[in-house]
CSV table of C-alpha atoms in Angstrom, one decimal:
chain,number,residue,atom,x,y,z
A,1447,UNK,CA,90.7,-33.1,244.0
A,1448,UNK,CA,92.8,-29.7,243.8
A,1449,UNK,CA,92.5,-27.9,241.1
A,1450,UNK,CA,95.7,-28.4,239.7
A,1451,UNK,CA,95.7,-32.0,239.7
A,1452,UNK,CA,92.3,-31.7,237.9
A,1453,UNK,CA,93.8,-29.4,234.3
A,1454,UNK,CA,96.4,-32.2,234.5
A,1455,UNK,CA,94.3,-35.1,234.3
A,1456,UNK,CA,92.2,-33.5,231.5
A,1457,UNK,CA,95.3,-32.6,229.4
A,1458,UNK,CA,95.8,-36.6,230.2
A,1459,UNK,CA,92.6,-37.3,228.8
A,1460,UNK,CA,92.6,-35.2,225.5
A,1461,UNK,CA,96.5,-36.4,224.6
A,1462,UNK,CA,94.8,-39.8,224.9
A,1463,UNK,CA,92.1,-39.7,223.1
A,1464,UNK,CA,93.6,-37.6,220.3
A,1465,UNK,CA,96.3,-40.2,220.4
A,1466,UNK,CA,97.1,-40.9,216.3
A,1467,UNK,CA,96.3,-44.7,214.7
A,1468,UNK,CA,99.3,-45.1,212.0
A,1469,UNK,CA,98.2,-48.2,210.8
A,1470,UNK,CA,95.4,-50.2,209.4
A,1471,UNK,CA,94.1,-53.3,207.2
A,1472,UNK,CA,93.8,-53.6,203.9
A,1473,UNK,CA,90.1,-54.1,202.6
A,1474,UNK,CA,90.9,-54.5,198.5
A,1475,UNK,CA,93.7,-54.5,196.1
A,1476,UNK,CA,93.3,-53.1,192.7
A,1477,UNK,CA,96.1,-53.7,190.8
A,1478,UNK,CA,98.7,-51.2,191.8
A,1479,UNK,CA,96.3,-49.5,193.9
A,1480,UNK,CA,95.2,-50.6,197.2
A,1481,UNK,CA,92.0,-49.4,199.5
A,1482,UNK,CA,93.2,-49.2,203.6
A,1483,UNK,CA,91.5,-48.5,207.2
A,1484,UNK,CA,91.7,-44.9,206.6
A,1485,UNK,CA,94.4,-43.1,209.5
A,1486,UNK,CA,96.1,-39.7,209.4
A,1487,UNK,CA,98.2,-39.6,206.0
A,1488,UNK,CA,99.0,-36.9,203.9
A,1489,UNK,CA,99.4,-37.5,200.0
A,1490,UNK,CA,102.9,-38.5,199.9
A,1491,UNK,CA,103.7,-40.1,203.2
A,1492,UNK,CA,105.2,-43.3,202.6
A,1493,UNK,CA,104.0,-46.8,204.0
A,1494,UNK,CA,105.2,-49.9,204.7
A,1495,UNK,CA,102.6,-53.2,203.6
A,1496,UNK,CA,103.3,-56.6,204.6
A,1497,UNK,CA,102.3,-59.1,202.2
A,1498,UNK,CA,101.4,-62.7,203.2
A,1499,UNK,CA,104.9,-63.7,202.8
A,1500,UNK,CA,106.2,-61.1,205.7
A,1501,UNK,CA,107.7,-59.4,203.0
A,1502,UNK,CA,107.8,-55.7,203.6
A,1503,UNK,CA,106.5,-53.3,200.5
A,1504,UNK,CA,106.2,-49.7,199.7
A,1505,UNK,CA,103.8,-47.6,199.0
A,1506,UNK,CA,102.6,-44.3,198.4
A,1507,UNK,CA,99.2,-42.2,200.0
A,1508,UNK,CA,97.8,-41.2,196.8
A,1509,UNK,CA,94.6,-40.8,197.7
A,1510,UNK,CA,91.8,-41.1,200.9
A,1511,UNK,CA,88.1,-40.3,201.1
A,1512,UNK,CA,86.3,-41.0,204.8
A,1513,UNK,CA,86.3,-44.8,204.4
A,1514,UNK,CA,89.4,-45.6,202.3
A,1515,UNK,CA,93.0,-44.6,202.3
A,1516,UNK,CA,94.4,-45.1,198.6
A,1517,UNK,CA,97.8,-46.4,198.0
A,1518,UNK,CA,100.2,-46.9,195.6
A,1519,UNK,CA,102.8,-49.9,195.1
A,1520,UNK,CA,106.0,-49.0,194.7
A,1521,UNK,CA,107.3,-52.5,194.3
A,1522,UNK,CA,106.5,-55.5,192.2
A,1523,UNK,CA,104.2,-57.9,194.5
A,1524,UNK,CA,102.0,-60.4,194.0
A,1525,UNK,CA,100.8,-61.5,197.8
A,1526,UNK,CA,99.2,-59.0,199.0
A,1527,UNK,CA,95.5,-59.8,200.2
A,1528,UNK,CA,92.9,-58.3,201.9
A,1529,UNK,CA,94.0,-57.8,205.7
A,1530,UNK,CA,97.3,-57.2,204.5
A,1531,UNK,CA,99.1,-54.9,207.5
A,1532,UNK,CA,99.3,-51.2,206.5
A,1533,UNK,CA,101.8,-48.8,208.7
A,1534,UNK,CA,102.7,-45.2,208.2
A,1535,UNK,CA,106.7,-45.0,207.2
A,1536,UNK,CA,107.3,-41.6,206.4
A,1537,UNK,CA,105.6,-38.8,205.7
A,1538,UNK,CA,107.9,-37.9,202.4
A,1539,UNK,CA,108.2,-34.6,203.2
A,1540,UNK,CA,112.2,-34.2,202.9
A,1541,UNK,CA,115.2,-35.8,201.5
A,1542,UNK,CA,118.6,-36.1,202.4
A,1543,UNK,CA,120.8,-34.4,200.6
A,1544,UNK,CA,124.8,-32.8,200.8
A,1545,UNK,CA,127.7,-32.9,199.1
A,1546,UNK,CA,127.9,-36.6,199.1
A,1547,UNK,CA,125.6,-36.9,196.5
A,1548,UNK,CA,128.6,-35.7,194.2
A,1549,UNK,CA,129.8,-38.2,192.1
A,1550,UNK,CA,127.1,-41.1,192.8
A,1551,UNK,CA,123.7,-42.7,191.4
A,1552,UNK,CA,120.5,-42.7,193.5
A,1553,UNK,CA,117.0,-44.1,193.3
A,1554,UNK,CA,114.0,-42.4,193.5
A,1555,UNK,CA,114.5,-42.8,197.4
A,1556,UNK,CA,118.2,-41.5,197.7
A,1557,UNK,CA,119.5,-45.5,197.7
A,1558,UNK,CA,122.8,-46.3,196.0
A,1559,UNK,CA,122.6,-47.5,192.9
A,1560,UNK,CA,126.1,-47.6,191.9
A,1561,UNK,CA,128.8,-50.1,194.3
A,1562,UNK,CA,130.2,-47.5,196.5
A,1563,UNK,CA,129.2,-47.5,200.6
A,1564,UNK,CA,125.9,-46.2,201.3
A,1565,UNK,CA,125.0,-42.6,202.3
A,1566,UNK,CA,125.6,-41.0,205.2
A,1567,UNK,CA,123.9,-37.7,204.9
A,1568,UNK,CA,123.0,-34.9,207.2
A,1569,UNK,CA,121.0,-32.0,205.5
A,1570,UNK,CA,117.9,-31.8,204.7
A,1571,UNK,CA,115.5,-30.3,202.1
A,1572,UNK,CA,112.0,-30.2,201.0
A,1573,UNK,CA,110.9,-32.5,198.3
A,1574,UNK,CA,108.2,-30.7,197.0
A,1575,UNK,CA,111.1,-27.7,197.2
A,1576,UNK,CA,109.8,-24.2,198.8
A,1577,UNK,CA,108.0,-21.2,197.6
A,1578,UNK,CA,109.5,-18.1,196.6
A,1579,UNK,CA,108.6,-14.5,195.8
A,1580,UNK,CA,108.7,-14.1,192.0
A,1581,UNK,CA,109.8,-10.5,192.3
A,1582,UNK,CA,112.8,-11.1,194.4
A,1583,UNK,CA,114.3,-13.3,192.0
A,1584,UNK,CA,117.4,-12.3,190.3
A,1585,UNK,CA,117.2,-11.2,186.6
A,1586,UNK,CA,118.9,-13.7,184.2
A,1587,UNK,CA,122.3,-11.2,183.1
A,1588,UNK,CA,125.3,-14.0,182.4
A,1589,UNK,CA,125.6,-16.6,179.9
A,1590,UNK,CA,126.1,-20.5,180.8
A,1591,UNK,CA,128.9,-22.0,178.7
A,1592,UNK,CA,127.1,-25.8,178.0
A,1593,UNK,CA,130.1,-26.9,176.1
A,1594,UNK,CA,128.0,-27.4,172.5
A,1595,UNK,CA,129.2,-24.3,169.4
A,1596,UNK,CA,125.8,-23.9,167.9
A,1597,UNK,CA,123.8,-23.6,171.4
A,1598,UNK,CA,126.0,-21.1,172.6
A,1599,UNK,CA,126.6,-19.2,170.1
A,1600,UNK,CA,122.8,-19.1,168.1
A,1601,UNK,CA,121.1,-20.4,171.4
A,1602,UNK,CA,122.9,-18.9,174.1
A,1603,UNK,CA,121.5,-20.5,177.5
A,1604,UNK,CA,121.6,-17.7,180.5
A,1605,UNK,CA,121.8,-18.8,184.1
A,1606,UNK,CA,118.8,-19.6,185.6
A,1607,UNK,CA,116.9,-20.4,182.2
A,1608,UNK,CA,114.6,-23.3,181.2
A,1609,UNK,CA,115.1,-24.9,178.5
A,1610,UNK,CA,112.7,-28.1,176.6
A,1611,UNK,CA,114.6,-30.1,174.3
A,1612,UNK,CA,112.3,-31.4,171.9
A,1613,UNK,CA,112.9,-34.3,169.7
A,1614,UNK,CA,111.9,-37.6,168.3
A,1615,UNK,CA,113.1,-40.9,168.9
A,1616,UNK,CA,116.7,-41.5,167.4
A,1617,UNK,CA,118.1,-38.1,166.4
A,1618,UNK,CA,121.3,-37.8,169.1
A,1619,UNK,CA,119.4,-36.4,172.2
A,1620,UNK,CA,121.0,-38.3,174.5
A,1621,UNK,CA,125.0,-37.5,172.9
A,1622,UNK,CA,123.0,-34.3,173.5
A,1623,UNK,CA,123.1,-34.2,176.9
A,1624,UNK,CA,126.2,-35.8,177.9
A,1625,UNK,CA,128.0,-33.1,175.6
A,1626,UNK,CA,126.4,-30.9,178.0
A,1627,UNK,CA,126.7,-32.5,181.0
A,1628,UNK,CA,130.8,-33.6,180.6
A,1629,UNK,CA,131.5,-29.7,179.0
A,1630,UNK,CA,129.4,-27.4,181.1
A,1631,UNK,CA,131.2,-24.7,183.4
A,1632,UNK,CA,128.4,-25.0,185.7
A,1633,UNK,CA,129.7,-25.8,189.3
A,1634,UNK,CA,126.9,-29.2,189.5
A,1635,UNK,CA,125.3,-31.0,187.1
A,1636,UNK,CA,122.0,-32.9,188.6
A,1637,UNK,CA,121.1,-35.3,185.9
A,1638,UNK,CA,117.6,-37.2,186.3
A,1639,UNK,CA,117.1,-39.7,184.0
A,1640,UNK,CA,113.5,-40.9,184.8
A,1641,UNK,CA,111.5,-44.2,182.4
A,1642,UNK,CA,114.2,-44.6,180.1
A,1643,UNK,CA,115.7,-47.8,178.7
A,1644,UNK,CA,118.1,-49.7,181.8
A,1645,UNK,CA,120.6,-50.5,178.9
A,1646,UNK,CA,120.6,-46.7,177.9
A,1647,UNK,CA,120.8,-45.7,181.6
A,1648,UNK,CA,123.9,-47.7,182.5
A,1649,UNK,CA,125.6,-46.6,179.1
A,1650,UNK,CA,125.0,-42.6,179.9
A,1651,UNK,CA,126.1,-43.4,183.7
A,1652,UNK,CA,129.4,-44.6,182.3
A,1653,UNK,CA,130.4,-42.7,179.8
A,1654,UNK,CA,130.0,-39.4,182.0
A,1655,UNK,CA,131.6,-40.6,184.9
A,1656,UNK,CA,135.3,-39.9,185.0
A,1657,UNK,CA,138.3,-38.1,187.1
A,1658,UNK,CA,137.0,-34.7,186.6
A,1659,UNK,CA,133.0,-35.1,185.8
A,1660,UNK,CA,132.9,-37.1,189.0
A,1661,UNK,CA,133.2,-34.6,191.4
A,1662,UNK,CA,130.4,-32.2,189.9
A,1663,UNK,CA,128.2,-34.3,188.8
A,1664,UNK,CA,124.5,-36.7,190.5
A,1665,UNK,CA,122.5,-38.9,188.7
A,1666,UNK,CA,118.9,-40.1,189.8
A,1667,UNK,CA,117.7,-42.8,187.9
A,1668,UNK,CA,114.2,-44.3,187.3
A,1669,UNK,CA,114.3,-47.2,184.3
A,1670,UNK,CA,111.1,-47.5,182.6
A,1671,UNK,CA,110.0,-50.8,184.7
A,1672,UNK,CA,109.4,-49.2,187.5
A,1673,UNK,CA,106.2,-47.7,189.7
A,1674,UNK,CA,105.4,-44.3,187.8
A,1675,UNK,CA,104.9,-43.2,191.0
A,1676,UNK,CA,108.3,-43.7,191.7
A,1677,UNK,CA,109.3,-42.1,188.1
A,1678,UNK,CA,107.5,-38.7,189.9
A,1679,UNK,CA,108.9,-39.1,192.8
A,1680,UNK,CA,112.7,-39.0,191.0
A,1681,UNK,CA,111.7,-35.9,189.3
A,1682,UNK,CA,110.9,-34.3,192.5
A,1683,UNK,CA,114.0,-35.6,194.0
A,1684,UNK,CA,116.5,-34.4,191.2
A,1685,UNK,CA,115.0,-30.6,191.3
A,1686,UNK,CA,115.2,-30.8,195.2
A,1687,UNK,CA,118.4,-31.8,195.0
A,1688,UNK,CA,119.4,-28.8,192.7
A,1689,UNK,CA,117.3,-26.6,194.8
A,1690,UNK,CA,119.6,-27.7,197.9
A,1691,UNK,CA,122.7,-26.5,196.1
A,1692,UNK,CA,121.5,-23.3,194.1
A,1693,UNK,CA,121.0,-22.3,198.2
A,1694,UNK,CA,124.7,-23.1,198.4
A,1695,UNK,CA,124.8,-20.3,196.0
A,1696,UNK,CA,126.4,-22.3,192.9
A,1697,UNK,CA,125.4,-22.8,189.4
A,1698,UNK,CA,123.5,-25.5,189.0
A,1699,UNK,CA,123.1,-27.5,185.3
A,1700,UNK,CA,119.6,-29.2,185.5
A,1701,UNK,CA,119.3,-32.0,182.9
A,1702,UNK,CA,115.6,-34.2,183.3
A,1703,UNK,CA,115.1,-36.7,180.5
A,1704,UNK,CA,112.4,-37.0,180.3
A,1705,UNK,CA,109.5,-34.9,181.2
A,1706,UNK,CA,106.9,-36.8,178.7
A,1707,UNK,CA,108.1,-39.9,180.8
A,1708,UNK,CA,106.7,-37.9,183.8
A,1709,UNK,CA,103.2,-37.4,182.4
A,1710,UNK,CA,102.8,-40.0,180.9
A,1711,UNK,CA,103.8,-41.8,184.6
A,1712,UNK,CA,101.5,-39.0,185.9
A,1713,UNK,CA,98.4,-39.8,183.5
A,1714,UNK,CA,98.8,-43.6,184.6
A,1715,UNK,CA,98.2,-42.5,188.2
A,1716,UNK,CA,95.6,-40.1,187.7
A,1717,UNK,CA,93.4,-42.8,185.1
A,1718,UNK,CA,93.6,-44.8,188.4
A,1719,UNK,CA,92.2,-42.5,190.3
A,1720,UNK,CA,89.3,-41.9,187.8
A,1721,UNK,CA,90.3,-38.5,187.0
A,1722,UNK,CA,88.5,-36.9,183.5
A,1723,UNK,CA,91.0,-37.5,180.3
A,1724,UNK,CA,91.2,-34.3,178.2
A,1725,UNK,CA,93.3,-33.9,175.0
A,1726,UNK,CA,95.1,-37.8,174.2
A,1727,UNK,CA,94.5,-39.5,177.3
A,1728,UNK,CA,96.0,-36.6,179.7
A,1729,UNK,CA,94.2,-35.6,182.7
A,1730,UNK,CA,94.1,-32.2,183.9
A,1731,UNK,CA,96.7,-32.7,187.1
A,1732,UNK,CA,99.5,-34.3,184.2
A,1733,UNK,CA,98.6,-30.3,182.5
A,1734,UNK,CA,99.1,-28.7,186.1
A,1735,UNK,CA,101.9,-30.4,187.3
A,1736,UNK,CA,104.2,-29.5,184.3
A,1737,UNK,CA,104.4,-25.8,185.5
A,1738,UNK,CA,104.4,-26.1,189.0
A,1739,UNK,CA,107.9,-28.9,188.2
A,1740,UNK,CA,109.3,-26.2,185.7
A,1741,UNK,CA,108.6,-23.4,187.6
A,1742,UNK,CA,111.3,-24.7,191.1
A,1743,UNK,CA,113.9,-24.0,188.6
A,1744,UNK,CA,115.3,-20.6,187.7
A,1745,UNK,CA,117.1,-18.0,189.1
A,1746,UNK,CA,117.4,-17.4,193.4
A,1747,UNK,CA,115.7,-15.0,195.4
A,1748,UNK,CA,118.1,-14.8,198.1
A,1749,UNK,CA,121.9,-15.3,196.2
A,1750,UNK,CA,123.9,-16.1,193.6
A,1751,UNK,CA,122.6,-19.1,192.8
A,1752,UNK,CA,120.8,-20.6,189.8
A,1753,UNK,CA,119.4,-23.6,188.3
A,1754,UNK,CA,119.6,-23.6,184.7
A,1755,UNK,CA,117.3,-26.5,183.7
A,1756,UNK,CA,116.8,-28.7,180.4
A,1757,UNK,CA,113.6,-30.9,179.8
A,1758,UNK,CA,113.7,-33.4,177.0
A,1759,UNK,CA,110.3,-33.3,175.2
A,1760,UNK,CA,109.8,-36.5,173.1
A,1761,UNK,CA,107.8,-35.9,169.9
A,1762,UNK,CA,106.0,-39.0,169.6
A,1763,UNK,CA,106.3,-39.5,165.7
A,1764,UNK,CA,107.7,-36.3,165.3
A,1765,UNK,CA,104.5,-34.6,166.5
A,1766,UNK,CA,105.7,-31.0,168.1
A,1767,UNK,CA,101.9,-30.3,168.9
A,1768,UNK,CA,101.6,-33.0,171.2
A,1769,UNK,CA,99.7,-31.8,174.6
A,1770,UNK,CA,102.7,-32.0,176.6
A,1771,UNK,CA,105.3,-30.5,174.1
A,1772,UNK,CA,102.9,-27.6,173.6
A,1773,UNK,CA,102.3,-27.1,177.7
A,1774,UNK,CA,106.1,-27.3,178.1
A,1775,UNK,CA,107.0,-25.0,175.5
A,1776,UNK,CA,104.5,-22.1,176.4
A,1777,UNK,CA,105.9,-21.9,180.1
A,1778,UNK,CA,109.7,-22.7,179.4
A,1779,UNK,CA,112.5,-19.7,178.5
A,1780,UNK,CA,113.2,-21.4,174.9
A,1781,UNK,CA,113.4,-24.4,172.9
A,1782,UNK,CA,115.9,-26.8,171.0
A,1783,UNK,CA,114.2,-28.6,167.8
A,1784,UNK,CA,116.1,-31.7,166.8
A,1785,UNK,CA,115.5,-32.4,163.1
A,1786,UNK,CA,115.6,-35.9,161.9
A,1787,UNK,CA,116.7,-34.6,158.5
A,1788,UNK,CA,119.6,-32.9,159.8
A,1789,UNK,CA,120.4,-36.3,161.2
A,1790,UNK,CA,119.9,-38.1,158.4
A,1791,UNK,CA,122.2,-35.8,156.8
A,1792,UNK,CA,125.1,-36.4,160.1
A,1793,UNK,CA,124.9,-32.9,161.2
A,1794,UNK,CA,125.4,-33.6,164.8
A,1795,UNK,CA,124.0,-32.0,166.9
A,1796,UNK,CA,121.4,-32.7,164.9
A,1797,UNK,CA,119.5,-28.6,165.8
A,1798,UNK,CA,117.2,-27.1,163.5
A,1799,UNK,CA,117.9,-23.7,164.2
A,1800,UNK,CA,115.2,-22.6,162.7
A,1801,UNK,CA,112.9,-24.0,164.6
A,1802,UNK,CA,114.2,-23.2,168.1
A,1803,UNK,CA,115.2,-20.3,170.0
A,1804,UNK,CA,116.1,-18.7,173.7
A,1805,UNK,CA,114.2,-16.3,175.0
A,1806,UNK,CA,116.7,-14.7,176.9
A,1807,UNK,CA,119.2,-14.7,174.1
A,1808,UNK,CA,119.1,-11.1,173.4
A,1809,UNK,CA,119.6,-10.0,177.0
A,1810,UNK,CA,123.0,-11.5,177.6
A,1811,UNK,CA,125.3,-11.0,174.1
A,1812,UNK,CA,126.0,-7.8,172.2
A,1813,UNK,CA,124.0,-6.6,169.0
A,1814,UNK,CA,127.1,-7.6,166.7
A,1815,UNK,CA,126.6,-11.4,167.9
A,1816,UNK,CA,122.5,-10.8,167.9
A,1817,UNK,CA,122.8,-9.4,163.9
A,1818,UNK,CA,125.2,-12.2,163.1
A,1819,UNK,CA,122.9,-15.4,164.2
A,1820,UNK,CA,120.4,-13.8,162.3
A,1821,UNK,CA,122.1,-13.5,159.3
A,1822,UNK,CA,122.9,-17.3,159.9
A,1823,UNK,CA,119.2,-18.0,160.7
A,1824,UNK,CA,118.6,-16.7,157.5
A,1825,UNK,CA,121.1,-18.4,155.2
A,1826,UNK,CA,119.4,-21.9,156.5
A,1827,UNK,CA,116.1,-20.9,156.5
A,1828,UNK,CA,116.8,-20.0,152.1
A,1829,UNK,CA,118.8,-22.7,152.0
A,1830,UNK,CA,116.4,-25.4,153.5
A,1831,UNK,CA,113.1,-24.0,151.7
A,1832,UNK,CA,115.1,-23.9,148.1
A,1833,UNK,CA,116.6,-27.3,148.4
A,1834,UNK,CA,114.5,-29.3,146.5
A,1835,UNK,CA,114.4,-26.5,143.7
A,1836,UNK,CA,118.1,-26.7,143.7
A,1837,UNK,CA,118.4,-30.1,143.5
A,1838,UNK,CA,116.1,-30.0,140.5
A,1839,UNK,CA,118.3,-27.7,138.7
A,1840,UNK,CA,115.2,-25.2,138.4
A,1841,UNK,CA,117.6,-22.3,140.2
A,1842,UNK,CA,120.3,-20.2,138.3
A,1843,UNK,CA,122.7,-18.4,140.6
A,1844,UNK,CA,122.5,-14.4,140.1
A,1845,UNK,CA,118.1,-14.4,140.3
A,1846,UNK,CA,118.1,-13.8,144.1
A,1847,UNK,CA,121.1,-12.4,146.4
A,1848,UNK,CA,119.6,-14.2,149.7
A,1849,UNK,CA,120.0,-17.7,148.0
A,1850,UNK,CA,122.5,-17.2,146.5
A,1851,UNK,CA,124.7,-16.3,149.5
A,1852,UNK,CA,122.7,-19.3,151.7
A,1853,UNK,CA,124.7,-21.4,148.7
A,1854,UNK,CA,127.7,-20.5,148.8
A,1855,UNK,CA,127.8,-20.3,152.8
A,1856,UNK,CA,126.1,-23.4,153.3
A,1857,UNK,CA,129.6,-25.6,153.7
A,1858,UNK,CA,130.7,-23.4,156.0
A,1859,UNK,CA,127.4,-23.3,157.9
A,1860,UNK,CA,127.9,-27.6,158.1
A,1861,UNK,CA,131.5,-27.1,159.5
A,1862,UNK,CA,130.3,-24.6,161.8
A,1863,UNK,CA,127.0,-26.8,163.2
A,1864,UNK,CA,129.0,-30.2,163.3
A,1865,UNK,CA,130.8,-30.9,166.4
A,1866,UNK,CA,131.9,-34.4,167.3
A,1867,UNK,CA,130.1,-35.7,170.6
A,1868,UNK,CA,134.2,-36.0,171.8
A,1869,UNK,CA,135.2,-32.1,171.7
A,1870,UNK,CA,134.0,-29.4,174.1
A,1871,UNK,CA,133.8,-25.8,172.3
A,1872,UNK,CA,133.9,-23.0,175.1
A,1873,UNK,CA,131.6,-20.5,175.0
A,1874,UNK,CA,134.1,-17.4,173.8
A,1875,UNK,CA,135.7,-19.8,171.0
A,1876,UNK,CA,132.4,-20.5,169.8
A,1877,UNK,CA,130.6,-16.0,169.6
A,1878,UNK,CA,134.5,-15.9,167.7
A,1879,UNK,CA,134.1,-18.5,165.3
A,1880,UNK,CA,130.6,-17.1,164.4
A,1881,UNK,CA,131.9,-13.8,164.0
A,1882,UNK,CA,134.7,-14.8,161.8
A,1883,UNK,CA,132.4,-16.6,159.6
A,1884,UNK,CA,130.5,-13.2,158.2
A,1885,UNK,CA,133.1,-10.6,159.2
């Protein structure tokens, strides 16, 4: 045999025998978790299992040692059994994503949840988004007008910060965030509301989708009864989807409510896994997977662009040292406390200023609006902490200039905070109305 036709038939060879088994059987079912023939998978890729009824079901590789390829169900099924067929779908690498996206509600998976025409969509981007040089970043130098008076005025948000919104259950959150969302001058808004109620999703969905919100703003939503795989999965999605358009070199309004939904979805799949629990039940990847979500956000390292993100933080019974609030809040560029005795009260937005603050704040305005919010700071911080003496009648005016001043501004301090959920307040209007109130 010539030599030639000799290197071809061993190239034959080797492609065959390195020829790649996608499939396999399934050997046991553990719940949501199912053990597999092991083949080629990386965490992530996406299969398809057919159940005793034909039916076709998702799941996720979340896990493989040398006799077992460990999946995840995505969807509700009761039939599978072992020798159920496993096949490789997709290795979950990228999503689809354009302009398109503009104005609609996806799944986890990019599917339509709203009644328009499915997607036709060209680009693509990397779910797990793509590394960048921390160096080359821009710096954070202009303000972000989110439509609310006392954030932008006493919190001002720069472009490209990260924000945790920390809060219990029932003190105006989510009026929160579709204040910001509807008033924002960003150019998109990329909204991922991931394990919340289905009522609470449907009623957010339609209040913020009109004319002129429409054709800025996405929504991916995850309700509560689903695979917390899937509830991951959407968080990925939404950043990758504001990663996509920050390298369109626009201004991108991140809103993710909520990121305790994520670990707590997170912690379910790692207890499966056997992983050690640390502080309240939270494995160590739920800990290490915060940053590394956080961190896609921010400024660009190649335009213009930004993502200027906000993570709502629930304080399970009010608790702000819970192990995710604390994680979030040592790697974020700020934080907004909502009080439940401001709500009690009706000041909406229900902010304790004293409790919060932006990091970047005193980069962006000038040292007139930095001395006034402190001045403000400080009339609700005297106020607040000599309340109850006041009430009591144990106080005479004239003992002590700081309360005394916290008194007598405090109605005007209530006007100024109090802003009904119906009426935007532009960034400029709102530095003027705080400088009027102590010039």
């Amino acid at each position: 045999m010539p030599l030639e036709a000799k290197i071809i038939e061993n190239i034959s060879q080797i492609k065959r025998k390195k020829t790649i088994v996608s499939s396999g059987r399934v050997n046991r079912f553990d719940g949501n978790v199912l053990y597999c023939d092991p083949f080629p998978a990386p965490i992530g890729s996406l299969c398809i299992v057919k159940d005793q009824m034909s039916k076709e079901i998702l799941a996720e590789v979340i896990s493989f040692d040398q006799n077992h390829n460990m999946l995840a169900i995505l969807e509700h099924s009761s039939h599978i059994v072992a020798g159920c067929e496993v096949t490789l779908f997709d290795d979950g690498r990228y999503i689809n994503v354009d302009d398109t996206l503009l104005g609609r509600v996806t799944d986890a998976f990019g599917k339509p949840l709203d009644d328009k025409p499915n997607l036709e969509i060209k680009n693509k981007w990397p779910l797990m988004g793509r590394s960048m040089n921390p160096l080359k970043r821009s710096l954070i130098t202009k303000p972000l007008d989110v439509g609310v008076r006392i954030i932008n005025s006493l919190l001002t948000v720069g472009r490209g910060q990260r924000l945790g919104i920390i809060a219990g259950s029932g003190v105006g959150k989510s009026v929160l965030l579709g204040m910001m969302s509807k008033y924002t001058e960003a150019d998109v808004v990329v909204i991922a509301l991931i394990g919340e109620r289905a009522r609470e999703v449907g009623a957010m969905v339609n209040d913020l989708f009109d004319d002129e919100t429409s054709k800025k703003i996405t929504v991916v939503a995850v309700p509560a009864d689903r695979s917390p795989l899937m509830r991951i999965r959407a968080a990925n999605r939404a950043t990758a989807i504001a990663e996509y358009f920050r390298d369109q070199n626009k201004n991108v309004l991140l809103i993710m409510d909520s990121l305790t939904r994520i670990a707590h979805a997170k912690r379910e799949i790692g207890l499966s896994l056997g992983e050690t629990v640390t502080s309240k039940g939270y494995p160590a990847s739920v800990i290490s997977m915060i940053p590394n979500l956080i961190e896609r956000a921010g400024t660009s390292d190649k335009g213009e662009g930004s993502i200027t993100a906000f993570y709502t933080i629930l304080a399970d019974g009010d608790d702000n040292n819970d192990p995710v609030v604390d994680t979030a809040r040592a790697i974020l560029d700020g934080h907004i406390v909502l009080s439940r005795l401001n709500a009690q009260m009706g000041i909406y937005p229900a902010v304790d200023v004293s409790s919060s603050i932006s990091r970047v704040m005193n980069d962006l305005v000038s040292s007139e609006h930095t001395n006034a919010a402190k001045i403000f700071r400080k009339h609700i911080t005297n106020y607040i902490e000599n309340k109850d003496l006041l009430l009591m009648g144990g106080y005479t005016q004239g003992h002590d200039k700081d309360i005394d001043d916290a008194i007598t501004m405090w109605p005007r301090i209530i006007n100024f905070i109090t802003q009904p959920h119906n009426q935007k307040a532009d960034y400029e209007a709102s530095i003027s109305e705080l400088l009027t109130l102590y010039n």
